[in-house]
Coordinates of C-alpha atoms in Angstrom, one line a residue:
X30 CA 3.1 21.3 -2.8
X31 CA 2.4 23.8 -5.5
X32 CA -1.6 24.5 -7.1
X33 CA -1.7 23.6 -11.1
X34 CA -5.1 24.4 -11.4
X35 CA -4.1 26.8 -14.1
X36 CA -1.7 27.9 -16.4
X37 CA -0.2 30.8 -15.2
X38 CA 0.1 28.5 -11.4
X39 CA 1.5 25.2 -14.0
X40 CA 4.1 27.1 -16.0
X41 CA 6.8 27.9 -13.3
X42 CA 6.8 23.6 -12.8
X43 CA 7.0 22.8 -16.3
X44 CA 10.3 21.0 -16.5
X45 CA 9.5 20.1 -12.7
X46 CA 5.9 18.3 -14.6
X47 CA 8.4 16.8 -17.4
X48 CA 11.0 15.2 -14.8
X49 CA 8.6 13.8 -12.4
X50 CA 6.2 12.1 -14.9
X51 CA 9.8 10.8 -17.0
X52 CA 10.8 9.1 -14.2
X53 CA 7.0 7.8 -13.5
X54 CA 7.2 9.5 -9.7
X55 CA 3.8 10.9 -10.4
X56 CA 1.3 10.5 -10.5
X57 CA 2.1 8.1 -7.6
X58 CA 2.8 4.4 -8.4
X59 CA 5.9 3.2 -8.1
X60 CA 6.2 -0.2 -9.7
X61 CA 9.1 -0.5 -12.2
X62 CA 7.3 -1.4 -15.3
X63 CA 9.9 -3.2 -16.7
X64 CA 9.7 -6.0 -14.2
X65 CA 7.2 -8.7 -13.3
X66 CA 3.5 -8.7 -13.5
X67 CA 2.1 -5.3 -14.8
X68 CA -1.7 -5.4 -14.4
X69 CA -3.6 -4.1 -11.5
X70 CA -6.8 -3.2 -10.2
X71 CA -6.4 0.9 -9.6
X72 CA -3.5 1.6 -11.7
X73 CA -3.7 5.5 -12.1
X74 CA -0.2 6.1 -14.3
X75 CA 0.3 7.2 -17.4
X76 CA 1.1 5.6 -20.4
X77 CA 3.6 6.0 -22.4
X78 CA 1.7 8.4 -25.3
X79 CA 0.8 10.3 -22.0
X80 CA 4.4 10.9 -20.6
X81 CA 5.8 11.2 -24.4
X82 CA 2.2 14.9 -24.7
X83 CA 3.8 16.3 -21.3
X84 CA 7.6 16.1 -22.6
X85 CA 6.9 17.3 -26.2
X86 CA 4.6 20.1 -24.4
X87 CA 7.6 21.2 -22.1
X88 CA 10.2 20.7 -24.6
X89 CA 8.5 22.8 -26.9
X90 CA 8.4 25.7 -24.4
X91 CA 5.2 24.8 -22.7
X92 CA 3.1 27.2 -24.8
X93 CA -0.5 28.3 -23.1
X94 CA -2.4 27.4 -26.7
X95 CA -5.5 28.9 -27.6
X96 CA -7.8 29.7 -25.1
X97 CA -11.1 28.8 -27.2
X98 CA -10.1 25.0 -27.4
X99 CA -9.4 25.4 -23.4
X100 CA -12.3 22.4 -22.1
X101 CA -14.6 23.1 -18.9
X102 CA -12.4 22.9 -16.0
X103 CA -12.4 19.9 -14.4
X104 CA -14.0 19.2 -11.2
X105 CA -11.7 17.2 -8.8
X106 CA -12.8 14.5 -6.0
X107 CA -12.4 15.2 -2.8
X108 CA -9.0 14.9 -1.2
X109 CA -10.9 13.1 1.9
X110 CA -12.5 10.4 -0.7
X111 CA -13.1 7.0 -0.3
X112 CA -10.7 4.8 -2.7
X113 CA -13.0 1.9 -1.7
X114 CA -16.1 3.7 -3.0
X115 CA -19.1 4.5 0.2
X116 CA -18.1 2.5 3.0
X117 CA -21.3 0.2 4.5
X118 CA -19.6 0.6 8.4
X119 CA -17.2 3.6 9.4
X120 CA -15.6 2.9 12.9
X121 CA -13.7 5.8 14.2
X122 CA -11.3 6.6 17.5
X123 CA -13.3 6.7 20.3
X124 CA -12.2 10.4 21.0
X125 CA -9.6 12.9 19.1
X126 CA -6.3 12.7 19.9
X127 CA -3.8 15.7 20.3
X128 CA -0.6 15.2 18.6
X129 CA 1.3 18.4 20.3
X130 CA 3.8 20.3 18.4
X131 CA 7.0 18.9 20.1
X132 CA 6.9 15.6 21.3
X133 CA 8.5 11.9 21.1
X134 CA 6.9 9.6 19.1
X135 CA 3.8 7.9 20.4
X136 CA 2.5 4.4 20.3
X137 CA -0.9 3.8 21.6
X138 CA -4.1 1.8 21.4
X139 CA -7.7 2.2 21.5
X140 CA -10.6 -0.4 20.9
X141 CA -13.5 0.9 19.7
X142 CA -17.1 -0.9 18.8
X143 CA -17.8 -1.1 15.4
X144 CA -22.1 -1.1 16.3
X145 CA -22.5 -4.1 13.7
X146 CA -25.4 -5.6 14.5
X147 CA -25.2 -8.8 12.2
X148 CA -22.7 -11.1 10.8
X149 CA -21.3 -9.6 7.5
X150 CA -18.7 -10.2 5.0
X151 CA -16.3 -7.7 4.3
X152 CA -15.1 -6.9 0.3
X153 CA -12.5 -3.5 0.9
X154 CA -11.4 -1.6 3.5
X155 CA -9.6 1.3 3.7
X156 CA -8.4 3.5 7.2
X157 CA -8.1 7.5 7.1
X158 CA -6.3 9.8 9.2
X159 CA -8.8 12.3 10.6
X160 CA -8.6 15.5 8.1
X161 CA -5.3 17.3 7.8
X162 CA -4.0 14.7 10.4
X163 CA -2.3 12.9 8.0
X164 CA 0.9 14.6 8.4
X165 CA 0.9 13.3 12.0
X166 CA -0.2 9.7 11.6
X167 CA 2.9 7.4 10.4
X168 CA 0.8 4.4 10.6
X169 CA -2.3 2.7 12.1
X170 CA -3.1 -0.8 12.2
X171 CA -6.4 -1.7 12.3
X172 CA -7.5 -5.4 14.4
X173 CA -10.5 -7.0 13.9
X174 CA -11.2 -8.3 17.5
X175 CA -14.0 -10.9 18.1
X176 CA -17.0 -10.3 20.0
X177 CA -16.4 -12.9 22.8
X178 CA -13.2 -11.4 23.1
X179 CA -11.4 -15.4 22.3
X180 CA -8.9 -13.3 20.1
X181 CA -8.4 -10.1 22.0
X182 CA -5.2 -8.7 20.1
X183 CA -7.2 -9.5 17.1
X184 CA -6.2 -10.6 13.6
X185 CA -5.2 -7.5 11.2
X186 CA -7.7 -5.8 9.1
X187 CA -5.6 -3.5 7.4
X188 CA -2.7 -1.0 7.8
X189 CA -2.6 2.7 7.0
X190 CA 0.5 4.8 5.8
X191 CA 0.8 8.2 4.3
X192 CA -0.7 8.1 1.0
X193 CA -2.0 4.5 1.2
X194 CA -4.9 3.7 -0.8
X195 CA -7.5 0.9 0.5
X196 CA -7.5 -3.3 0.2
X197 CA -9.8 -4.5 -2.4
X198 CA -10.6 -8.4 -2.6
X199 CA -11.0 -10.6 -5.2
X200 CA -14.7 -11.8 -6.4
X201 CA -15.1 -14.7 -3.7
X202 CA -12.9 -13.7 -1.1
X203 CA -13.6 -11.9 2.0
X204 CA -13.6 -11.6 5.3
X205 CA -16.1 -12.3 7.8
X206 CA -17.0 -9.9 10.4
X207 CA -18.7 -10.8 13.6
X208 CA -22.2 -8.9 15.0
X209 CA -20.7 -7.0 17.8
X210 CA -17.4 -7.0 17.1
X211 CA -14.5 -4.1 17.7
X212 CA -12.0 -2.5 15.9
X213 CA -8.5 -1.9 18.1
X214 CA -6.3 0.9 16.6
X215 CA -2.6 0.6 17.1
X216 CA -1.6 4.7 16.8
X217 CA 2.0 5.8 15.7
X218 CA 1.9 9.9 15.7
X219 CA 5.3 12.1 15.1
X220 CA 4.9 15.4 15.8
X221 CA 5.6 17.8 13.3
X222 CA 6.2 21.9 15.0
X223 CA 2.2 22.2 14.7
X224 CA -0.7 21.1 17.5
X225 CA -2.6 18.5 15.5
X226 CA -5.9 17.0 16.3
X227 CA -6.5 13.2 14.7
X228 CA -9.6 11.0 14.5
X229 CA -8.5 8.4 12.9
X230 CA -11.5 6.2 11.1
X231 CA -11.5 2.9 8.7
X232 CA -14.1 2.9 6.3
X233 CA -15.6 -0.9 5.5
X234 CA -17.8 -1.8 2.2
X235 CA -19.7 -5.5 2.9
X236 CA -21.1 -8.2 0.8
X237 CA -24.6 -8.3 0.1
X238 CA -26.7 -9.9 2.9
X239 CA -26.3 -13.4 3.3
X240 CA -23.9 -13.6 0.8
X241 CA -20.7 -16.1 2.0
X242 CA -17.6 -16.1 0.1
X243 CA -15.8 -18.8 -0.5
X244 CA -12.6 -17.8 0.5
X245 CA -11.4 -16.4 3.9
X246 CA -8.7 -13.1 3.3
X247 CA -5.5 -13.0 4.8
X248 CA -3.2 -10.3 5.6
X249 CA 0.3 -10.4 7.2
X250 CA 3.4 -8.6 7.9
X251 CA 5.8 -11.0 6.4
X252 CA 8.5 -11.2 5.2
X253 CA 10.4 -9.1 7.7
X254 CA 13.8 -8.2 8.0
X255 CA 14.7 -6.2 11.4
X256 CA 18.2 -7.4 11.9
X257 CA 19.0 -3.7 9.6
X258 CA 22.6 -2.5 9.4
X259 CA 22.6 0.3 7.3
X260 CA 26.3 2.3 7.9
X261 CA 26.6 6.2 8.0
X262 CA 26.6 7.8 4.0
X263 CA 25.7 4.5 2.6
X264 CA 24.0 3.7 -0.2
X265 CA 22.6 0.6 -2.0
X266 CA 22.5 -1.5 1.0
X267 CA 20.6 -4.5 1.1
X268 CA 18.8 -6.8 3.1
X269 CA 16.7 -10.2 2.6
X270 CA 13.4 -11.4 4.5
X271 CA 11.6 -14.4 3.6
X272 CA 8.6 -16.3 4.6
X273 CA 7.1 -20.1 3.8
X274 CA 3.9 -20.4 3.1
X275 CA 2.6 -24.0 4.2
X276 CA -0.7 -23.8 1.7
X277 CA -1.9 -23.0 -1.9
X278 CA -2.3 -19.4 -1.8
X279 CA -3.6 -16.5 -4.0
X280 CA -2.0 -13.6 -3.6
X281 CA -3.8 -11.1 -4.3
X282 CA -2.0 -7.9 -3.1
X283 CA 1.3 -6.7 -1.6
X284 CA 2.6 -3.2 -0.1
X285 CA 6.7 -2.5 0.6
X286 CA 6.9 -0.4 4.0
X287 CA 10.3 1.1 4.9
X288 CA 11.0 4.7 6.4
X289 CA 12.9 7.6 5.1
X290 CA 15.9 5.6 3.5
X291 CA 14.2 3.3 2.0
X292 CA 15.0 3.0 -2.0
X293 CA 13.7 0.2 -3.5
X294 CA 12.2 -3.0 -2.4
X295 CA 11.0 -6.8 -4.6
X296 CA 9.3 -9.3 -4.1
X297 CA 10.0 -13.0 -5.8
X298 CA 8.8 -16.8 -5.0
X299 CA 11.0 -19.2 -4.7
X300 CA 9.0 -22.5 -5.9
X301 CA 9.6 -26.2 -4.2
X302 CA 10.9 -27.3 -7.2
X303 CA 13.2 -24.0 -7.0
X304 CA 12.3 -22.5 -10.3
X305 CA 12.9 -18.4 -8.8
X306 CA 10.0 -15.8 -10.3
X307 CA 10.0 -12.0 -10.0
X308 CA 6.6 -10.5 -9.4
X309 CA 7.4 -7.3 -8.6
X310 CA 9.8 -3.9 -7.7
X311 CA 8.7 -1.0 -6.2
X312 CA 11.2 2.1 -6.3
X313 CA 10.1 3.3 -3.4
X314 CA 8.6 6.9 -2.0
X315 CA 8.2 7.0 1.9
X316 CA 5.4 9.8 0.9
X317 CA 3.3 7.2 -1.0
X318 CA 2.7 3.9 1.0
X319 CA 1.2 2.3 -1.6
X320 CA -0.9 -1.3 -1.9
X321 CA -0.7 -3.1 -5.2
X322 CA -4.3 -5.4 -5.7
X323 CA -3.7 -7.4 -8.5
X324 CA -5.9 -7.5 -11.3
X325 CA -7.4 -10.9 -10.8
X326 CA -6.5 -12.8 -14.2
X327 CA -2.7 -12.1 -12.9
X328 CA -3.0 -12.7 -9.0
X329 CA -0.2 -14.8 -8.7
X330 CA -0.9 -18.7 -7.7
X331 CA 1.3 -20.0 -4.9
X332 CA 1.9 -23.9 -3.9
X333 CA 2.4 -24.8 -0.4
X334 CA 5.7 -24.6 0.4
X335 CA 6.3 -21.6 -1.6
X336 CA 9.0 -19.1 -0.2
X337 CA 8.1 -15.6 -0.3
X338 CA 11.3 -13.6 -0.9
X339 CA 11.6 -9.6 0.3
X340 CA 15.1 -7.7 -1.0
X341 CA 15.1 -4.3 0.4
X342 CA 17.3 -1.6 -0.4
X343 CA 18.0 1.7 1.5
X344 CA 19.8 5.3 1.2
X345 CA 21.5 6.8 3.9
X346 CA 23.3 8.9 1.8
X347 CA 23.2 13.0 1.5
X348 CA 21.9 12.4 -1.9
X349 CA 18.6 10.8 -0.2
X350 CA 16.5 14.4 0.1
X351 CA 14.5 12.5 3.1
X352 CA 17.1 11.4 4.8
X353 CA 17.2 13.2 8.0
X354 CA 20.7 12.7 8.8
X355 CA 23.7 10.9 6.8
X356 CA 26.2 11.2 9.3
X357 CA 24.1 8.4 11.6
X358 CA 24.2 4.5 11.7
X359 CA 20.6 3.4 11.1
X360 CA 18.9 0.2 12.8
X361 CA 15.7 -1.3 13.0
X362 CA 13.1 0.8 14.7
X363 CA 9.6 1.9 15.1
X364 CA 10.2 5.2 15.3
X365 CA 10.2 7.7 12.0
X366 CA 14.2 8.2 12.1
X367 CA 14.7 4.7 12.1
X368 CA 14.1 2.3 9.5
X369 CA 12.7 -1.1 8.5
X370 CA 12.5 -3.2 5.8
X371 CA 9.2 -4.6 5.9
X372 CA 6.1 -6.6 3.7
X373 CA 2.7 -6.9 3.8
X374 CA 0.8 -9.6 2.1
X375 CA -2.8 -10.4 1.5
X376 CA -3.9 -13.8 0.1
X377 CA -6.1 -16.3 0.4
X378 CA -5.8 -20.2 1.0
X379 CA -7.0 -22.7 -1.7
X380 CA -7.5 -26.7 -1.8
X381 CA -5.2 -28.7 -3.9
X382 CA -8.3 -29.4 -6.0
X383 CA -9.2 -25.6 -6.2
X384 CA -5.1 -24.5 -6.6
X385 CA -5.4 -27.1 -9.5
X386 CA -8.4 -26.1 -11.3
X387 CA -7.3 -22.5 -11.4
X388 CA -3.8 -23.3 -12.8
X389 CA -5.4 -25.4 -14.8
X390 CA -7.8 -22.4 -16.4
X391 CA -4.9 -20.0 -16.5
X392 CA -2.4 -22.5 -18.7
X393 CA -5.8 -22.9 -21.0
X394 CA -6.0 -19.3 -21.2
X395 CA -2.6 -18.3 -22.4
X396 CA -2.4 -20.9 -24.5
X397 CA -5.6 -19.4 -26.7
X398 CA -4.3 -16.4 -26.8
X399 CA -0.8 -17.4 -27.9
X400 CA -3.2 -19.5 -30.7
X401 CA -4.6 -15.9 -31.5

């Protein structure tokens, strides 16, 4: 919460700059890169020549330089941007909502048309708090809900955290959207000492006309674990959540969600055949609800029967700056001061024939470049 837009702003944070890029909490992306797969589609961390220039800089007093050398200044996006690029279709709230300054925590819902006029594809999507609302949105989850209203609760669409970027799909894969279909917002606010007015809006970018992927997106909130016992002043305690997955599957992206305690959280396959493989851990920032798309050479290929594997850790120390109060039990719970330990996945289902081919194409792959 402080401007480095210039020197004489930057200096003061120097060894503030040199601690938070060392332990790769900015900029935010939270995937130990020790572990698992390490290529993704919007990776925006540095690399390691990049962390070693900021450490030397602030070791070495963080000295201003010479002016002359000093290039234009930059020119930054807007904060309100897009991370999908222009959305085709923005559906908002049907109205603002007023979060007032002292309340309970609010759940609500609100359906609103979309004004599609055609059947189209969808390739990203990506929800917004309305601006400066973000401090007052914990989530939204956005349905899609089908014109003839045979699915009324709708399947998901996407979910929205603080700091979340947007779901982009793999080449292929998307997700159809029906003419005159409707978007239902499931609102969680949290008032925060200020009156706050929120619009809400998901931003959708489409296919090309006509155009028909081959393979239908999926996105769920599994594995879950919301039997949490998490004791007063503890630390390091864990939890497991795990979910089968009856089909070949890509998966193409995952995002952790836990509350303030939350400390870390991985994600592994257990195989039929029981061979155990580590894809990913996320050390985990409650002000950064991030979603991992993976780059598409690395999605990882699942066979049915496939057990998706979720081990959550959480803080509920006084060493945990978020934590809101140590000296409380903590349980599962929707609201902020409670916790969970939760997972969403997007994938996509493939034949045996298709699952095949691809692992087939992927073993002839690594095997030239190992030749190379």
């Amino acid at each position: 919460p402080m401007s480095l837009l210039t020197y004489e702003e930057a200096r003061p944070w120097a060894r503030s700059m040199k601690n938070r890029v060392s332990q790769r909490q900015m900029p935010p992306w939270h995937v130990d890169r020790t572990i698992g797969i390490r290529k993704f589609k919007d990776d925006p961390s540095l690399s390691d020549a990049e962390v070693a220039t900021i450490v030397a800089w602030v070791d070495g007093g963080a000295p201003r330089g010479n002016p002359a050398d000093m290039p234009k200044p930059r020119v930054f996006e807007d904060t309100d941007k897009w991370h999908i690029g222009k959305p085709d279709l923005i559906v908002a709230l049907p109205k603002d909502i007023t979060v007032e300054a002292e309340a309970s925590d609010w759940w609500a819902d609100f359906v609103a048309d979309s004004g599609l006029a055609e059947d189209r594809y969808i390739k990203a999507v990506e929800a917004k708090p309305g601006p400066g609302a973000s401090r007052v949105v914990h989530h939204a989850v956005m349905y899609l809900v089908d014109p003839d209203n045979s699915n009324p609760m709708g399947g998901v669409l996407n979910e929205y955290a603080v700091g979340k970027n947007g779901d982009v799909y793999p080449e292929g894969a998307g997700r159809l959207m029906k003419a005159g279909s409707k978007v239902r917002f499931n609102m969680h606010y949290h008032s925060v000492g200020e009156t706050i007015k929120d619009r809400t809006s998901i931003g959708i970018v489409f296919y090309p006309k006509g155009y028909v992927p081959k393979h239908q997106m999926q996105t769920l909130l599994a594995p879950n674990q919301d039997d949490l016992d998490i004791p007063a002043g503890a630390d390091n305690v864990r939890s497991d959540a795990y979910f089968k997955l009856e089909r070949n599957a890509r998966l193409t992206a995952f995002m952790p969600h836990m509350h303030n305690r939350g400390k870390r959280q991985c994600l592994e396959a257990i195989y039929p055949n029981m061979v155990v493989e580590q894809f990913n851990c996320v050390n985990y920032d409650f002000q950064w609800q991030i979603v991992y798309n993976y780059a598409d050479d690395v999605a990882p290929l699942l066979p049915a029967g496939t057990i998706m594997h979720v081990t959550s850790w959480h803080d509920n120390s006084a060493g945990n700056r978020n934590n809101p109060d140590p000296r409380n039990w903590v349980g599962f719970g929707n609201r902020t001061t409670d916790d969970m330990a939760r997972h969403w996945l997007t994938f996509y289902y493939m034949t045996d024939e298709e699952f095949q081919a691809e692992v087939g194409e992927r073993t002839s792959k690594r095997g030239t470049a190992q030749q190379q």
